[in-house]
Amino acid sequence: MLIEAMYVDVVKLDPKSVSDGEGGFITEYIEGAPFSAAITYDNSVPTAIAQKDTAKAVFNITTPINAKLTYGDIIKRVEDGKTFRVTGRENTTPNVATFRFNTVKGEEWELPNE
């Protein structure tokens, strides 16, 4: 299938609370499950919105049917270390389709430096 030809290796980043050494805590992200995904720039966003200084680039993140992402999930593309945060609801292909995959919207995201 064509979409599978665009898959790259990614890993899910899972939040974990750890002591900050001063009686509080911070959130660290640890690498979780590896999987494949196609991460493509979504050029369907209107140009006027995309040109705003505060606008972030929107990406389509497509995964195999058994790799479900939900709003707020963080993933890292292995080849370049870029991280993405899921910003949209999951869309799944219909059960009657001969090809099956999930797709969500996402944005490039930086891990917080606490």
Short mmCIF file of C-alpha atoms in Angstrom, two decimals, residues 6-102:
data_model
loop_
_atom_site.label_atom_id
_atom_site.label_comp_id
_atom_site.label_asym_id
_atom_site.label_seq_id
_atom_site.Cartn_x
_atom_site.Cartn_y
_atom_site.Cartn_z
CA MET A 6 5.90 6.51 3.60
CA TYR A 7 6.14 4.96 7.07
CA VAL A 8 9.12 5.90 9.24
CA ASP A 9 10.14 4.62 12.65
CA VAL A 10 8.65 6.53 15.59
CA VAL A 11 8.43 5.97 19.32
CA LYS A 12 5.70 7.02 21.74
CA LEU A 13 6.91 9.26 24.57
CA ASP A 14 5.27 8.57 27.91
CA PRO A 15 5.14 11.18 30.73
CA LYS A 16 6.61 10.22 34.09
CA SER A 17 6.68 12.26 37.31
CA VAL A 18 10.09 12.43 38.99
CA SER A 19 11.42 14.32 41.98
CA ASP A 20 12.92 17.73 41.27
CA GLY A 21 15.25 17.34 44.26
CA GLU A 22 13.61 20.25 46.07
CA GLY A 23 10.49 18.59 47.45
CA GLY A 24 8.46 18.91 44.25
CA PHE A 25 8.27 17.05 40.98
CA ILE A 26 8.74 17.52 37.26
CA THR A 27 7.50 15.60 34.25
CA GLU A 28 10.02 13.72 32.15
CA TYR A 29 9.22 11.88 28.95
CA ILE A 30 10.54 8.37 28.51
CA GLU A 31 10.56 6.35 25.33
CA GLY A 32 7.77 3.82 25.17
CA ALA A 33 6.53 1.59 22.38
CA PRO A 34 8.10 1.84 18.92
CA PHE A 35 5.86 1.76 15.85
CA SER A 36 5.61 3.07 12.28
CA ALA A 37 3.89 6.23 11.10
CA ALA A 38 3.69 8.48 8.07
CA ILE A 39 4.05 12.13 9.12
CA THR A 40 3.13 14.54 6.34
CA TYR A 41 2.65 18.30 6.23
CA ASP A 42 -1.05 19.18 5.95
CA ASN A 43 -1.21 21.73 3.15
CA SER A 44 -5.01 21.92 3.34
CA VAL A 45 -4.81 24.60 6.06
CA PRO A 46 -5.75 27.93 4.46
CA THR A 47 -2.74 30.13 3.60
CA ALA A 48 -4.10 33.11 5.55
CA ILE A 49 -4.18 31.07 8.75
CA ALA A 50 -0.80 29.47 8.09
CA GLN A 51 0.88 32.86 7.62
CA LYS A 52 -0.02 34.15 11.09
CA ASP A 53 2.96 34.43 13.41
CA THR A 54 1.24 32.35 16.08
CA ALA A 55 0.05 29.61 13.74
CA LYS A 56 1.80 26.25 13.95
CA ALA A 57 2.26 23.88 11.05
CA VAL A 58 -0.30 21.10 11.00
CA PHE A 59 0.70 17.52 10.18
CA ASN A 60 -1.24 14.38 9.31
CA ILE A 61 0.02 11.41 11.32
CA THR A 62 -1.03 8.08 9.84
CA THR A 63 -0.46 4.82 11.72
CA PRO A 64 -1.29 1.13 11.26
CA ILE A 65 -4.72 0.14 12.58
CA ASN A 66 -3.27 -1.34 15.79
CA ALA A 67 -1.26 1.81 16.68
CA LYS A 68 -3.89 4.21 18.00
CA LEU A 69 -2.97 7.74 19.02
CA THR A 70 -5.21 10.02 21.09
CA TYR A 71 -5.33 13.75 21.77
CA GLY A 72 -2.26 14.90 23.68
CA ASP A 73 -0.06 11.90 22.85
CA ILE A 74 3.58 12.72 22.11
CA ILE A 75 5.64 10.84 19.52
CA LYS A 76 9.24 11.17 18.37
CA ARG A 77 10.46 10.51 14.82
CA VAL A 78 13.57 8.34 15.24
CA GLU A 79 15.54 9.52 12.19
CA ASP A 80 15.80 13.18 13.26
CA GLY A 81 14.49 13.25 16.84
CA LYS A 82 11.64 15.68 16.05
CA THR A 83 8.69 15.42 18.40
CA PHE A 84 5.02 15.84 17.56
CA ARG A 85 1.93 16.29 19.75
CA VAL A 86 -1.44 14.92 18.67
CA THR A 87 -3.93 17.79 18.42
CA GLY A 88 -6.92 16.13 16.78
CA ARG A 89 -9.31 13.23 17.15
CA GLU A 90 -8.52 9.87 15.63
CA ASN A 91 -10.05 8.94 12.30
CA THR A 92 -10.11 5.27 11.35
CA THR A 93 -10.82 3.80 7.95
CA PRO A 94 -14.19 2.03 7.72
CA ASN A 95 -14.30 -1.69 8.54
CA VAL A 96 -15.33 -2.52 4.96
CA ALA A 97 -12.19 -0.93 3.46
CA THR A 98 -9.54 -3.23 2.02
CA PHE A 99 -6.87 -1.02 3.61
CA ARG A 100 -7.00 -0.08 7.30
CA PHE A 101 -5.17 2.70 9.13
CA ASN A 102 -5.66 5.52 11.65
#
